[in-house]
JSON list of C-alpha atoms and ligand atoms in Angstrom, two decimals:
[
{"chain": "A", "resi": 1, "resn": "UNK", "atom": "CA", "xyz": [0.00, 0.00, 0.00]},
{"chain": "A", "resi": 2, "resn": "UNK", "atom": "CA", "xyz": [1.23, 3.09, -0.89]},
{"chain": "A", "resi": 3, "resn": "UNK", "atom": "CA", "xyz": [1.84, 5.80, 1.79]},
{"chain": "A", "resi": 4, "resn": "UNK", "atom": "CA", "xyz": [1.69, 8.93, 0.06]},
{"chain": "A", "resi": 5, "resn": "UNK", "atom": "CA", "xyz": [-1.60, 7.86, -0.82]},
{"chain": "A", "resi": 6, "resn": "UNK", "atom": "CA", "xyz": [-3.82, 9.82, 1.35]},
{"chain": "A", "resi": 7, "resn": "UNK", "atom": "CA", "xyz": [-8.03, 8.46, 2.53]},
{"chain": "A", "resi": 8, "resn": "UNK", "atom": "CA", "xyz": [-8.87, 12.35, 0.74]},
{"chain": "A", "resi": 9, "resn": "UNK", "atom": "CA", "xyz": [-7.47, 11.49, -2.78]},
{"chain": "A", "resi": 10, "resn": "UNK", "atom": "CA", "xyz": [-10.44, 8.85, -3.17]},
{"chain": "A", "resi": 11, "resn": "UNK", "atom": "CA", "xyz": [-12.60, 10.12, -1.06]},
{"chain": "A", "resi": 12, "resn": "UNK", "atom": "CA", "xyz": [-14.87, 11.73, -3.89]},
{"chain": "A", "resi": 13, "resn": "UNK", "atom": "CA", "xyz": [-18.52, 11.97, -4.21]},
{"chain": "A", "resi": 14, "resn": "UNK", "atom": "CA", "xyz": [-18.42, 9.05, -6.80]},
{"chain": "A", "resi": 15, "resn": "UNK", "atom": "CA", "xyz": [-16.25, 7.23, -4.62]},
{"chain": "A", "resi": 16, "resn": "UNK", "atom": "CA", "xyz": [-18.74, 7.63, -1.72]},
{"chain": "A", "resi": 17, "resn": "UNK", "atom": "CA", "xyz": [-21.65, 6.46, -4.03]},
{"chain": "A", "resi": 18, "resn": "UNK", "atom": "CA", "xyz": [-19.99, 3.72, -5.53]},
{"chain": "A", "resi": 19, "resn": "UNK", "atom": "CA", "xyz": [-18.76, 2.37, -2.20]},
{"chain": "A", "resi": 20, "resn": "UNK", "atom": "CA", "xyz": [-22.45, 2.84, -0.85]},
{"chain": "A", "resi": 21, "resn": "UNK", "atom": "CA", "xyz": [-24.08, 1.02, -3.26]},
{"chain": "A", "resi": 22, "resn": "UNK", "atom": "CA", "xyz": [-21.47, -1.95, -2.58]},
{"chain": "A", "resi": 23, "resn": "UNK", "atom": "CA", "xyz": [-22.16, -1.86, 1.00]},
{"chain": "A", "resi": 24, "resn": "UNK", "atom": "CA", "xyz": [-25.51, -1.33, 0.99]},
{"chain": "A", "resi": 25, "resn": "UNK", "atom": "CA", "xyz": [-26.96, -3.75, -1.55]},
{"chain": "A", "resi": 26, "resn": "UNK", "atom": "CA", "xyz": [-28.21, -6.50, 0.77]},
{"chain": "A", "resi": 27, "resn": "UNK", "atom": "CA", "xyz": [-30.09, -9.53, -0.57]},
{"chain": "A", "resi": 28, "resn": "UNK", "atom": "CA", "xyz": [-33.63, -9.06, 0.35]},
{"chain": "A", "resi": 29, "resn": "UNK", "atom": "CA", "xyz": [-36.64, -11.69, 0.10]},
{"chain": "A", "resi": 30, "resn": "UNK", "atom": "CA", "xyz": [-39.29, -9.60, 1.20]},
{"chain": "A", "resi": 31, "resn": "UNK", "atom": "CA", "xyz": [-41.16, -6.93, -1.97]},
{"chain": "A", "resi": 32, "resn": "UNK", "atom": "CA", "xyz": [-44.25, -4.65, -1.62]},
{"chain": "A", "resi": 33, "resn": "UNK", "atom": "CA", "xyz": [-47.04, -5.00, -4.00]},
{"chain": "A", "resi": 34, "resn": "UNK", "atom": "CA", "xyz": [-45.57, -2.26, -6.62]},
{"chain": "A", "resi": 35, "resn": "UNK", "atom": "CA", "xyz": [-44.10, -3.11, -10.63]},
{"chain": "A", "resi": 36, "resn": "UNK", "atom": "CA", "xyz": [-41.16, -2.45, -11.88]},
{"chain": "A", "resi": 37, "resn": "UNK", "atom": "CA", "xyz": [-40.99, -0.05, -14.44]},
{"chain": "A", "resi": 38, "resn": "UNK", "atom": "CA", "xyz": [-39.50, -1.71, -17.73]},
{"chain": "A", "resi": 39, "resn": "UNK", "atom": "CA", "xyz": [-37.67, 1.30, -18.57]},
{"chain": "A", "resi": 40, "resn": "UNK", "atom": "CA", "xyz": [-36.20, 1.36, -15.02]},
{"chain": "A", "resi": 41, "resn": "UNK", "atom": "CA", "xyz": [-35.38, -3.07, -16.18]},
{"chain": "A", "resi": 42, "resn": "UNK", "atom": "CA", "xyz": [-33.97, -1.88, -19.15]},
{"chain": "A", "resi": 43, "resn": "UNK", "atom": "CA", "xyz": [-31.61, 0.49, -18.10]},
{"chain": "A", "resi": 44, "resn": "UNK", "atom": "CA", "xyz": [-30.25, -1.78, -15.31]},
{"chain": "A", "resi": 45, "resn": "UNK", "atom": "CA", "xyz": [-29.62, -4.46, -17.78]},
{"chain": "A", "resi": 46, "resn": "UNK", "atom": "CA", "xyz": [-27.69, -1.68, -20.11]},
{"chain": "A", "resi": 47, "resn": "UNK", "atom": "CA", "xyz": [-25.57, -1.21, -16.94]},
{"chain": "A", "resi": 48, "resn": "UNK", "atom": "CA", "xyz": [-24.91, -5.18, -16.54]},
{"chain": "A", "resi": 49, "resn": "UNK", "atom": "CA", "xyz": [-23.74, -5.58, -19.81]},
{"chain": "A", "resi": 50, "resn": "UNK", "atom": "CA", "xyz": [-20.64, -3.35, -19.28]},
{"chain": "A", "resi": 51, "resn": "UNK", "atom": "CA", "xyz": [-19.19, -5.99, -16.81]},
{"chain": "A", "resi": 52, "resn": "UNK", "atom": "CA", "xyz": [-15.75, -7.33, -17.88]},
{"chain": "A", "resi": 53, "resn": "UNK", "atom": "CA", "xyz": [-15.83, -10.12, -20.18]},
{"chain": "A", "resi": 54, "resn": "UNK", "atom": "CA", "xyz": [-12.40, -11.66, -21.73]},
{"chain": "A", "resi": 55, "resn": "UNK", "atom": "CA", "xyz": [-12.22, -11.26, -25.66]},
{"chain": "A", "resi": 56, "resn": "UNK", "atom": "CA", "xyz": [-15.66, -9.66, -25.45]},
{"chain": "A", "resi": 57, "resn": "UNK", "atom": "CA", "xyz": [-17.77, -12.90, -25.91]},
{"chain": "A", "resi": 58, "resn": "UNK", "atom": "CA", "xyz": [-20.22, -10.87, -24.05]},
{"chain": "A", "resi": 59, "resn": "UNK", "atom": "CA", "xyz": [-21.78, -14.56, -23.30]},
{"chain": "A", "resi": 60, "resn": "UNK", "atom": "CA", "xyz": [-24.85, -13.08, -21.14]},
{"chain": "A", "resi": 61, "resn": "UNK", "atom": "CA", "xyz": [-28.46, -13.34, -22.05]},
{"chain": "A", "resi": 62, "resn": "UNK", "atom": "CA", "xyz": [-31.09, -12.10, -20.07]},
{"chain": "A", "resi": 63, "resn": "UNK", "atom": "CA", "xyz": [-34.92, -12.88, -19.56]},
{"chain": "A", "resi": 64, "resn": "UNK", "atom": "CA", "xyz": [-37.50, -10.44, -18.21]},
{"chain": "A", "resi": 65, "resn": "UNK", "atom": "CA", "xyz": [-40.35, -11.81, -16.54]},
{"chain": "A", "resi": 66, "resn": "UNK", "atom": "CA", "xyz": [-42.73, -9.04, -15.42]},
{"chain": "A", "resi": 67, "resn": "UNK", "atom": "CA", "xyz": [-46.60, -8.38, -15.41]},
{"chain": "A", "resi": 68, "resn": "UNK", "atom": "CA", "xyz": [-48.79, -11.39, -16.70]},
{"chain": "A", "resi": 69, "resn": "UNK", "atom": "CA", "xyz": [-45.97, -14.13, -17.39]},
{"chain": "A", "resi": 70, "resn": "UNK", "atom": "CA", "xyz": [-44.86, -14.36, -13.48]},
{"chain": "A", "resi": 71, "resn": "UNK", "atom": "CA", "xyz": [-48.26, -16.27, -13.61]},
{"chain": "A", "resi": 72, "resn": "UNK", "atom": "CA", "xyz": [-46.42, -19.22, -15.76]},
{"chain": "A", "resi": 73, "resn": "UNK", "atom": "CA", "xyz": [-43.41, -19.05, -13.77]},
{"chain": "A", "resi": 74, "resn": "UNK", "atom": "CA", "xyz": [-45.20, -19.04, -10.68]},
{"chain": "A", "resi": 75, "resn": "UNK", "atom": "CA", "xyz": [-47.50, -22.39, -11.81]},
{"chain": "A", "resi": 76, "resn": "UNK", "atom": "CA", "xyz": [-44.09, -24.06, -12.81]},
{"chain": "A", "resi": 77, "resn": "UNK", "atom": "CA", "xyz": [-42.92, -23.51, -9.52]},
{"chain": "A", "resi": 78, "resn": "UNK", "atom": "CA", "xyz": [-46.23, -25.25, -8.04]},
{"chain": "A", "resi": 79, "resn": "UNK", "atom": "CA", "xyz": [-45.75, -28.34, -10.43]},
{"chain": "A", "resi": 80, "resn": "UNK", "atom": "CA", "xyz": [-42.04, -28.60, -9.59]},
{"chain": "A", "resi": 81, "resn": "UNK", "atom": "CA", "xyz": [-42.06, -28.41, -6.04]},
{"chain": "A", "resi": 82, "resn": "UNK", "atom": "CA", "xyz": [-45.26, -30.81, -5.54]},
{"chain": "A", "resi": 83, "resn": "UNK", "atom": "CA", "xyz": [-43.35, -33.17, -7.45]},
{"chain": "A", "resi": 84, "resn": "UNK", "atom": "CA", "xyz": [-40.38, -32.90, -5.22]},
{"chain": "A", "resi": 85, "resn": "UNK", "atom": "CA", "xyz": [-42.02, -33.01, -2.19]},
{"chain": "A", "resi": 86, "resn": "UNK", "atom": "CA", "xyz": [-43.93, -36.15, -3.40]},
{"chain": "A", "resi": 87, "resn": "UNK", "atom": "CA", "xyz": [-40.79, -37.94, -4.39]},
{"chain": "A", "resi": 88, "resn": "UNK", "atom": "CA", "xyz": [-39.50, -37.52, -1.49]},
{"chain": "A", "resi": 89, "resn": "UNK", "atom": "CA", "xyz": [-42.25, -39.32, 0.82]},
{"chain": "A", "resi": 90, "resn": "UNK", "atom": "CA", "xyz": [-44.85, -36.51, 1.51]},
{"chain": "A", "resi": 91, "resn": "UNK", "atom": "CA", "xyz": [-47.92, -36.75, 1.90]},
{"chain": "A", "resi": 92, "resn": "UNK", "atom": "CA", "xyz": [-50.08, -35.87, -1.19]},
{"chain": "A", "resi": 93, "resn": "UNK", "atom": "CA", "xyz": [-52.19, -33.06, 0.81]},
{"chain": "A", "resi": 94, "resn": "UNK", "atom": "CA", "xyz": [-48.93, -31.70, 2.69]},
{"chain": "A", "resi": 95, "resn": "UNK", "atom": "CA", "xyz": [-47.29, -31.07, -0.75]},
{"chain": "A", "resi": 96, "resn": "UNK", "atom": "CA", "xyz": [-50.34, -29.56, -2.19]},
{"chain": "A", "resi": 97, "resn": "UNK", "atom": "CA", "xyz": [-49.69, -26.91, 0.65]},
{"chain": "A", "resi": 98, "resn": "UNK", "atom": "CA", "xyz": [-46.41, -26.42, 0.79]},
{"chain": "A", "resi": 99, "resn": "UNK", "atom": "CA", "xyz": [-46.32, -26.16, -3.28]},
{"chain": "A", "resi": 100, "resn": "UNK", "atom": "CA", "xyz": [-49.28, -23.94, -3.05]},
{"chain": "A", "resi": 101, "resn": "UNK", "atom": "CA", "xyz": [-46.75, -21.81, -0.61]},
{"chain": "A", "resi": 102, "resn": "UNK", "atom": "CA", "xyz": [-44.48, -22.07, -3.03]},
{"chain": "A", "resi": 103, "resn": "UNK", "atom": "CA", "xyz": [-45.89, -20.49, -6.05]},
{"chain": "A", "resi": 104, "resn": "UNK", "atom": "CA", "xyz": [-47.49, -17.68, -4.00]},
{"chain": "A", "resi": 105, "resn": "UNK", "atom": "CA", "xyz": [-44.14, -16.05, -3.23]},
{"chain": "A", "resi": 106, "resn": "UNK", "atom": "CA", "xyz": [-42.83, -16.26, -6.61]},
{"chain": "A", "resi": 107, "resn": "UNK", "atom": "CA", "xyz": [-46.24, -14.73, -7.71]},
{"chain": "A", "resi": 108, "resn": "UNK", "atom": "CA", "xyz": [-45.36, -11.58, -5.52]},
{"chain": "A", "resi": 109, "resn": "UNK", "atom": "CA", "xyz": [-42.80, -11.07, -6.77]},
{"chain": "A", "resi": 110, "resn": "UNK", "atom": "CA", "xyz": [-42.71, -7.90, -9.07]},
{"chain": "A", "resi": 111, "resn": "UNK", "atom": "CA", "xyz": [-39.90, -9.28, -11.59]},
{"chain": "A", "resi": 112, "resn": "UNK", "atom": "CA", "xyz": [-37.76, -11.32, -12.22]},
{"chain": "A", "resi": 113, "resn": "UNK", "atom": "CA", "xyz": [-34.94, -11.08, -14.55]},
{"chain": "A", "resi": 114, "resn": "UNK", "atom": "CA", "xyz": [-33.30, -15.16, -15.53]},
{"chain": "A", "resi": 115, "resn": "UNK", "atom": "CA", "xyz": [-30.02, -14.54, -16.66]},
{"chain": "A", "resi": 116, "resn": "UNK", "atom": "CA", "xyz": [-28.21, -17.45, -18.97]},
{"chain": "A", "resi": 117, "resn": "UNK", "atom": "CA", "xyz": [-24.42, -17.87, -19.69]},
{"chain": "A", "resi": 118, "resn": "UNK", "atom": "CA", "xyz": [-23.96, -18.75, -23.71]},
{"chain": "A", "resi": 119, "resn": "UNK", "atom": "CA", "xyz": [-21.75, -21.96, -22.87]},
{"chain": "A", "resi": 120, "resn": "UNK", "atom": "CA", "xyz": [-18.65, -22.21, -24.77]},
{"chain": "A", "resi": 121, "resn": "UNK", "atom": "CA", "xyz": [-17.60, -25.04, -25.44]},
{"chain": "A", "resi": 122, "resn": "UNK", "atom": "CA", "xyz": [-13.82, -24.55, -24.33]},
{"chain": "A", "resi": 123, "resn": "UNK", "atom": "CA", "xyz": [-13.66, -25.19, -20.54]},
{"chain": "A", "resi": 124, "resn": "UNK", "atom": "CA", "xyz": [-11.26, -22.32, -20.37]},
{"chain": "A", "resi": 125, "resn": "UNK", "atom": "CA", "xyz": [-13.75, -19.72, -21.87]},
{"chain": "A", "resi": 126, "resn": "UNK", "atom": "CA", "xyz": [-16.65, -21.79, -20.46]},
{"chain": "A", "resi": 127, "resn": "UNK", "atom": "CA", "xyz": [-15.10, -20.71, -16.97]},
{"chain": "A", "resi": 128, "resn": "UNK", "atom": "CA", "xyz": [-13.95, -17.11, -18.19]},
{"chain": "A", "resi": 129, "resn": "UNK", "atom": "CA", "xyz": [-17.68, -16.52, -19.28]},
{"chain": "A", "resi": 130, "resn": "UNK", "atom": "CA", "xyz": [-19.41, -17.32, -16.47]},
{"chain": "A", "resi": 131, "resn": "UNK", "atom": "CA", "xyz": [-16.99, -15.10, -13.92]},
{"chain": "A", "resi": 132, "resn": "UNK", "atom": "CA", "xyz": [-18.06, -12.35, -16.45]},
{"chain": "A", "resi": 133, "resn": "UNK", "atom": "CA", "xyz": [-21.60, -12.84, -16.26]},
{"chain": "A", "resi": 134, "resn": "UNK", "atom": "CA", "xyz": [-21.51, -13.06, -12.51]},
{"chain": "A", "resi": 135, "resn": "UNK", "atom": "CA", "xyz": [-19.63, -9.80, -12.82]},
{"chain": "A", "resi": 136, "resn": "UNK", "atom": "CA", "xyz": [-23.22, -8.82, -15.16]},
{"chain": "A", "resi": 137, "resn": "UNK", "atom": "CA", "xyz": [-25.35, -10.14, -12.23]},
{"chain": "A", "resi": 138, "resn": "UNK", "atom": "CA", "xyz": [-23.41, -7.83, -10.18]},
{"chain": "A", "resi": 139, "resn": "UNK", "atom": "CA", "xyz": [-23.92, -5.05, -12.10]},
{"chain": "A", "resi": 140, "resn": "UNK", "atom": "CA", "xyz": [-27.34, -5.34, -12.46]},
{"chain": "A", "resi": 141, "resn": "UNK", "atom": "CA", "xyz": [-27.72, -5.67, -8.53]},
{"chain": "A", "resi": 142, "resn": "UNK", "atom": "CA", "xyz": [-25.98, -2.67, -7.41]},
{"chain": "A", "resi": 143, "resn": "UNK", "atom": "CA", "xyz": [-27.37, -0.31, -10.29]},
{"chain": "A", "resi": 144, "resn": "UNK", "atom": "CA", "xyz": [-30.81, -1.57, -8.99]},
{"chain": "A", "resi": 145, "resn": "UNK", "atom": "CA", "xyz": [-29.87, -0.79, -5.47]},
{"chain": "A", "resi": 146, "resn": "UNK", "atom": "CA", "xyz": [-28.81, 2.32, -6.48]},
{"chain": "A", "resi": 147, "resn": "UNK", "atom": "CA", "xyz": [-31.78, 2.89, -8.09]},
{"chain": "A", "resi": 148, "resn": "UNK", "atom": "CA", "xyz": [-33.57, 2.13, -4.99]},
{"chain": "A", "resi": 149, "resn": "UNK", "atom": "CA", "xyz": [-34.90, -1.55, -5.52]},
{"chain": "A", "resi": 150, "resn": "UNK", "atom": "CA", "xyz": [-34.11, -4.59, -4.05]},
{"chain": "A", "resi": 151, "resn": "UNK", "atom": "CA", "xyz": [-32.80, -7.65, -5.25]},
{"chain": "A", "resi": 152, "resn": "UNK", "atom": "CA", "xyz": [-32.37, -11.23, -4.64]},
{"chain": "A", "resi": 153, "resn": "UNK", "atom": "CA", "xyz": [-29.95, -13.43, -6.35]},
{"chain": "A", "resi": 154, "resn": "UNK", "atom": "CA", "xyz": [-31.50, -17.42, -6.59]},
{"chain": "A", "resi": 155, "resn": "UNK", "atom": "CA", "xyz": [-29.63, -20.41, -7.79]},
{"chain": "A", "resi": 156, "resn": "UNK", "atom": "CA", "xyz": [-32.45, -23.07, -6.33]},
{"chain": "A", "resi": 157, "resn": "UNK", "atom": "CA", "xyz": [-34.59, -25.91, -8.17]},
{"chain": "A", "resi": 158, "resn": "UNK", "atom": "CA", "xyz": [-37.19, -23.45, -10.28]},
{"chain": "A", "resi": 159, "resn": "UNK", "atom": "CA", "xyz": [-33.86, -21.33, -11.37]},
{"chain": "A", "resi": 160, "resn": "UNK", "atom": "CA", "xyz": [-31.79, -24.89, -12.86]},
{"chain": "A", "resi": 161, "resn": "UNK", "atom": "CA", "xyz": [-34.95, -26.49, -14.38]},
{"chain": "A", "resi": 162, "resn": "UNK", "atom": "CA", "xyz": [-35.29, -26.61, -17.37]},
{"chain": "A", "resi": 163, "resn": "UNK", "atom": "CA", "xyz": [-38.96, -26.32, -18.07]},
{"chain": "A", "resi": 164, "resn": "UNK", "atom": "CA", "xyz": [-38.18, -22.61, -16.71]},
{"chain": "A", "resi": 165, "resn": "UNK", "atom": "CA", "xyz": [-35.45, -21.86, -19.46]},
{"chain": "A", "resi": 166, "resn": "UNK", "atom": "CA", "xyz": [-38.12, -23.64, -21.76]},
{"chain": "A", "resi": 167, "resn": "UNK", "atom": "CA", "xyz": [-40.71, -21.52, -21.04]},
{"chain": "A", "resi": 168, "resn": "UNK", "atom": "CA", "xyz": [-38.66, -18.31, -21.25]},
{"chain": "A", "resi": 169, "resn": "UNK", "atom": "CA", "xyz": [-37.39, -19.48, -24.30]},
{"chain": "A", "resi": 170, "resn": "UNK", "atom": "CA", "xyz": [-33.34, -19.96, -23.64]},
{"chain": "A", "resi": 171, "resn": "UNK", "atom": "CA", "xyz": [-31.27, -22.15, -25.91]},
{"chain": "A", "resi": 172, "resn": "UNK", "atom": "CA", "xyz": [-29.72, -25.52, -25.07]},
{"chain": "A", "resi": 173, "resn": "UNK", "atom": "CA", "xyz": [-26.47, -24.04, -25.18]},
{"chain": "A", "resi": 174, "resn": "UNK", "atom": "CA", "xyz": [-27.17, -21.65, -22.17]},
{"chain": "A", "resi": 175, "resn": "UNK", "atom": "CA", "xyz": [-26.39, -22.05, -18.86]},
{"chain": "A", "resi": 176, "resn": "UNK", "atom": "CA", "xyz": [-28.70, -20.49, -15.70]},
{"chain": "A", "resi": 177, "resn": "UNK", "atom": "CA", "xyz": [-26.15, -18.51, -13.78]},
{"chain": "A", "resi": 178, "resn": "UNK", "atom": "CA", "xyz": [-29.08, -16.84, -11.94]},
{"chain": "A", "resi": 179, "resn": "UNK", "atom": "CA", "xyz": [-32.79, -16.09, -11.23]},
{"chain": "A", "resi": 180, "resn": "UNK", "atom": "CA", "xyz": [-32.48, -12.43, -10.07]},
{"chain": "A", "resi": 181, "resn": "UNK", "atom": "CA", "xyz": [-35.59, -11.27, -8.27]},
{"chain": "A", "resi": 182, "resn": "UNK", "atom": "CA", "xyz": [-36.33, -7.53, -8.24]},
{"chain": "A", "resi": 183, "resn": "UNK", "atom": "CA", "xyz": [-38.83, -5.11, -6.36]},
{"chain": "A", "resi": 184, "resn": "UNK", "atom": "CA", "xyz": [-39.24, -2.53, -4.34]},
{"chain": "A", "resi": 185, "resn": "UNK", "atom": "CA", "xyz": [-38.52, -3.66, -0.56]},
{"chain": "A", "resi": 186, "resn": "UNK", "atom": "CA", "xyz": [-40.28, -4.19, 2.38]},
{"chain": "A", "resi": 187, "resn": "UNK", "atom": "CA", "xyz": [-39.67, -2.36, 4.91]},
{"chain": "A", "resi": 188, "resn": "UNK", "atom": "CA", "xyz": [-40.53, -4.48, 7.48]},
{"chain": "A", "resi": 189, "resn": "UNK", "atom": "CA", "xyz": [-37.44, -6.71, 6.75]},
{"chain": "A", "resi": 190, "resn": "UNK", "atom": "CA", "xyz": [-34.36, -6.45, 7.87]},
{"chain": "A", "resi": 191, "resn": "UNK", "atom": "CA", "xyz": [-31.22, -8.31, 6.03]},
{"chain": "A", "resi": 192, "resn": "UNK", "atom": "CA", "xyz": [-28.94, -9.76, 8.21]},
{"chain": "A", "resi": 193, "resn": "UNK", "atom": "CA", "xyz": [-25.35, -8.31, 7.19]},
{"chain": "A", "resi": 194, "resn": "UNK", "atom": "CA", "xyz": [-21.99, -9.84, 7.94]},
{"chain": "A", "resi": 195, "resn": "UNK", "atom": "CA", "xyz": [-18.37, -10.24, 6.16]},
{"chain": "A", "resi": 196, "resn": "UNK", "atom": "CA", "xyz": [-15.28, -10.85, 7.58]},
{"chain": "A", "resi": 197, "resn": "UNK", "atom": "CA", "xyz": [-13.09, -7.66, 7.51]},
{"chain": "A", "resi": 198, "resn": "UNK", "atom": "CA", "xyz": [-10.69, -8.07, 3.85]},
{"chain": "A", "resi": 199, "resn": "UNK", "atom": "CA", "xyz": [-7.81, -7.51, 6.63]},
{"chain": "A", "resi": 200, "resn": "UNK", "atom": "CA", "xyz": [-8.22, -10.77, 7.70]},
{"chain": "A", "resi": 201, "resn": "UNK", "atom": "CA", "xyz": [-8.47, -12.22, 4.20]},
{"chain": "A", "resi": 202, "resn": "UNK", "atom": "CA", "xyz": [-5.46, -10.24, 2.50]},
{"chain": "A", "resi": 203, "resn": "UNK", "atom": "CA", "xyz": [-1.39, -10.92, 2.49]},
{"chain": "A", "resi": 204, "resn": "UNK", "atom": "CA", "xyz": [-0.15, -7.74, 1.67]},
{"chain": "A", "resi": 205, "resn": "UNK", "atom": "CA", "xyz": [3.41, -9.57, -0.33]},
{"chain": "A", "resi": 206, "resn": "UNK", "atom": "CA", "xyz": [6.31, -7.54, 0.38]},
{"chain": "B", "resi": 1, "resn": "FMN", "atom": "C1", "xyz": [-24.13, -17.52, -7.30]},
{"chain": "B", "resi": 1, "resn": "FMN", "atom": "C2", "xyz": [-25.08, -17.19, -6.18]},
{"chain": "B", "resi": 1, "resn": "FMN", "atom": "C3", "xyz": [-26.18, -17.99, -5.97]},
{"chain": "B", "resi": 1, "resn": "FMN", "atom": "C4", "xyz": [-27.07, -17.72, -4.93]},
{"chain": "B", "resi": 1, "resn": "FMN", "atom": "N1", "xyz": [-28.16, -18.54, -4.75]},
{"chain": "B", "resi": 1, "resn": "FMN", "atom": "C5", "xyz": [-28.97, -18.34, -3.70]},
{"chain": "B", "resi": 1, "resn": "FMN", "atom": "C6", "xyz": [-30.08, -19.20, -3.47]},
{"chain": "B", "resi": 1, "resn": "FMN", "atom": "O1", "xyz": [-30.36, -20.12, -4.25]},
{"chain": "B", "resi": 1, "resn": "FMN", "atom": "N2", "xyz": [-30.86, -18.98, -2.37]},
{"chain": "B", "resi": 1, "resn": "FMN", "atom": "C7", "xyz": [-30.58, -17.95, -1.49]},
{"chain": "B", "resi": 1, "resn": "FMN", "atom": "O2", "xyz": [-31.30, -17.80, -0.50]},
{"chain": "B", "resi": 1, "resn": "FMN", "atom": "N3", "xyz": [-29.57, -17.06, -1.73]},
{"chain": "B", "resi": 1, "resn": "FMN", "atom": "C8", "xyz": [-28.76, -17.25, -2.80]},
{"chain": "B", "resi": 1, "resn": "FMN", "atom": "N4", "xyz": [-27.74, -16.37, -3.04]},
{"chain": "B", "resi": 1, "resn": "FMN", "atom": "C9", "xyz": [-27.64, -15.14, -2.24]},
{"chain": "B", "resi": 1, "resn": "FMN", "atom": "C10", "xyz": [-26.68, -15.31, -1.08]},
{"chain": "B", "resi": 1, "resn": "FMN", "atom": "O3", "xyz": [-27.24, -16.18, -0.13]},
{"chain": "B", "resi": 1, "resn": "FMN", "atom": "C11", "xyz": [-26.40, -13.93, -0.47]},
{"chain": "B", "resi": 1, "resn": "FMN", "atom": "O4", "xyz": [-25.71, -13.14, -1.41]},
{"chain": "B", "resi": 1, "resn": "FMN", "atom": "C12", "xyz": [-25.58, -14.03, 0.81]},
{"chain": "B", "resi": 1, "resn": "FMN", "atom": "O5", "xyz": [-26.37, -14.51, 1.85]},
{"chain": "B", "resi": 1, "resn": "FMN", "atom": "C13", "xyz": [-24.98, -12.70, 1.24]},
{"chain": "B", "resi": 1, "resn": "FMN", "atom": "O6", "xyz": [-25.99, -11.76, 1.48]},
{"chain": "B", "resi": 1, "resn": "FMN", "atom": "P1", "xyz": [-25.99, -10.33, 0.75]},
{"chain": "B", "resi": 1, "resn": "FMN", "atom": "O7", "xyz": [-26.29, -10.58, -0.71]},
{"chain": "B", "resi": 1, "resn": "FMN", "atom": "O8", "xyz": [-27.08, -9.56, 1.44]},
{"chain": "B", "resi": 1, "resn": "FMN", "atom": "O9", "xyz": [-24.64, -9.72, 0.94]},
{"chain": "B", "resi": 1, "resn": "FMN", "atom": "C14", "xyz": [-26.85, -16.61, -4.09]},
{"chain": "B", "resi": 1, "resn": "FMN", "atom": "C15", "xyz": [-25.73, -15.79, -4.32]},
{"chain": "B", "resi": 1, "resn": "FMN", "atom": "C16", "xyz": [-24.87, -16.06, -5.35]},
{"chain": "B", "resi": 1, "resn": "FMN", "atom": "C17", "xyz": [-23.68, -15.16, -5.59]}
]
């Protein structure tokens, strides 16, 4: 670390507001009953796409599901976790419940955006890509927190089946790399936060 580098040379307004946005962005699970403005979708995912990709395979895709069509996704859900539950020894009333639990919360929810990795089919890009479309997912979540929504990044069984990329219409060469939720929060919810300080984590090498 350099030490004529003084805390006031960075310590600019976009500095401050990048740094917030890191900080701040918390995953939340909780949304009030309010859309998401596709214009406000659409300029988050222009933000996502500037993430660092090697040789500029740009190898995200994206899939907006908003107003009407969370109804499909939210049935799907219902059909895949009744099945689940069944296979795994419940009873056939008990899954009917907990599946109808299921696909209420992904029916509140206000969007959702699925984002797919183009899979190359050298391991080496293959593993290149999807660091850079993480880095996209990333994007995407602090420009929305910045914009003042919420997000929730899910990797679970309705986000790597693929009746959901079927019904959204991604290709067999695509990959999930996430099922980003998006809304406005509710207040009522508090994220936990935690990390471990980067102190702890870093060898500065002499
Ligand atoms: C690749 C990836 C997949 C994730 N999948 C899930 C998931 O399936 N379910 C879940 O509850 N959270 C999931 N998360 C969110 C993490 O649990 C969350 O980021 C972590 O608890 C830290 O909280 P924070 O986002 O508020 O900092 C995922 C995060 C990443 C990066």
């Amino acid at each position: 670390m350099s030490e004529e580098f003084a805390m006031t040379d960075y310590n600019t307004a976009s500095f401050a507001a990048v740094a917030a946005a890191i900080r701040d962005r918390r995953t939340i699970k909780e949304f009030v009953d309010q859309p998401v403005p596709r214009d406000l979708i659409a300029a988050l995912l222009d933000l996502a796409v500037w993430a660092p990709n090697h040789k500029m395979t740009e190898p995200w895709r994206f899939y907006v599901i908003d107003g009407a069509a969370r109804t499909r996704v939210s049935e799907l859900a219902r059909t895949l976790r009744y099945k689940k539950l069944l296979a795994s020894g419940a009873e056939e009333h008990v899954a009917t419940r907990r599946a109808a639990e299921f696909a209420e919360q992904w029916a509140q929810v206000p969007a959702i955006v699925f984002v797919t990795q183009v899979v190359d089919p050298d391991p080496f890009v293959e593993r290149e890509d999807y660091g850079a479309v993480c880095c996209a997912v990333q994007n995407l979540m602090l420009a929305a927190h910045a914009a003042g929504l919420a997000t929730f990044w899910g990797t679970g069984d309705l986000a790597a089946a693929r009746p959901l990329a079927d019904l959204v219409g991604a290709g067999e060469n695509e990959r999930m790399v996430g099922l980003i939720r998006l809304g406005y929060a509710d207040p009522a919810v508090k994220a936990p936060v935690k990390r471990t300080d980067a102190g702890k984590l870093t060898r500065w090498v002499e």
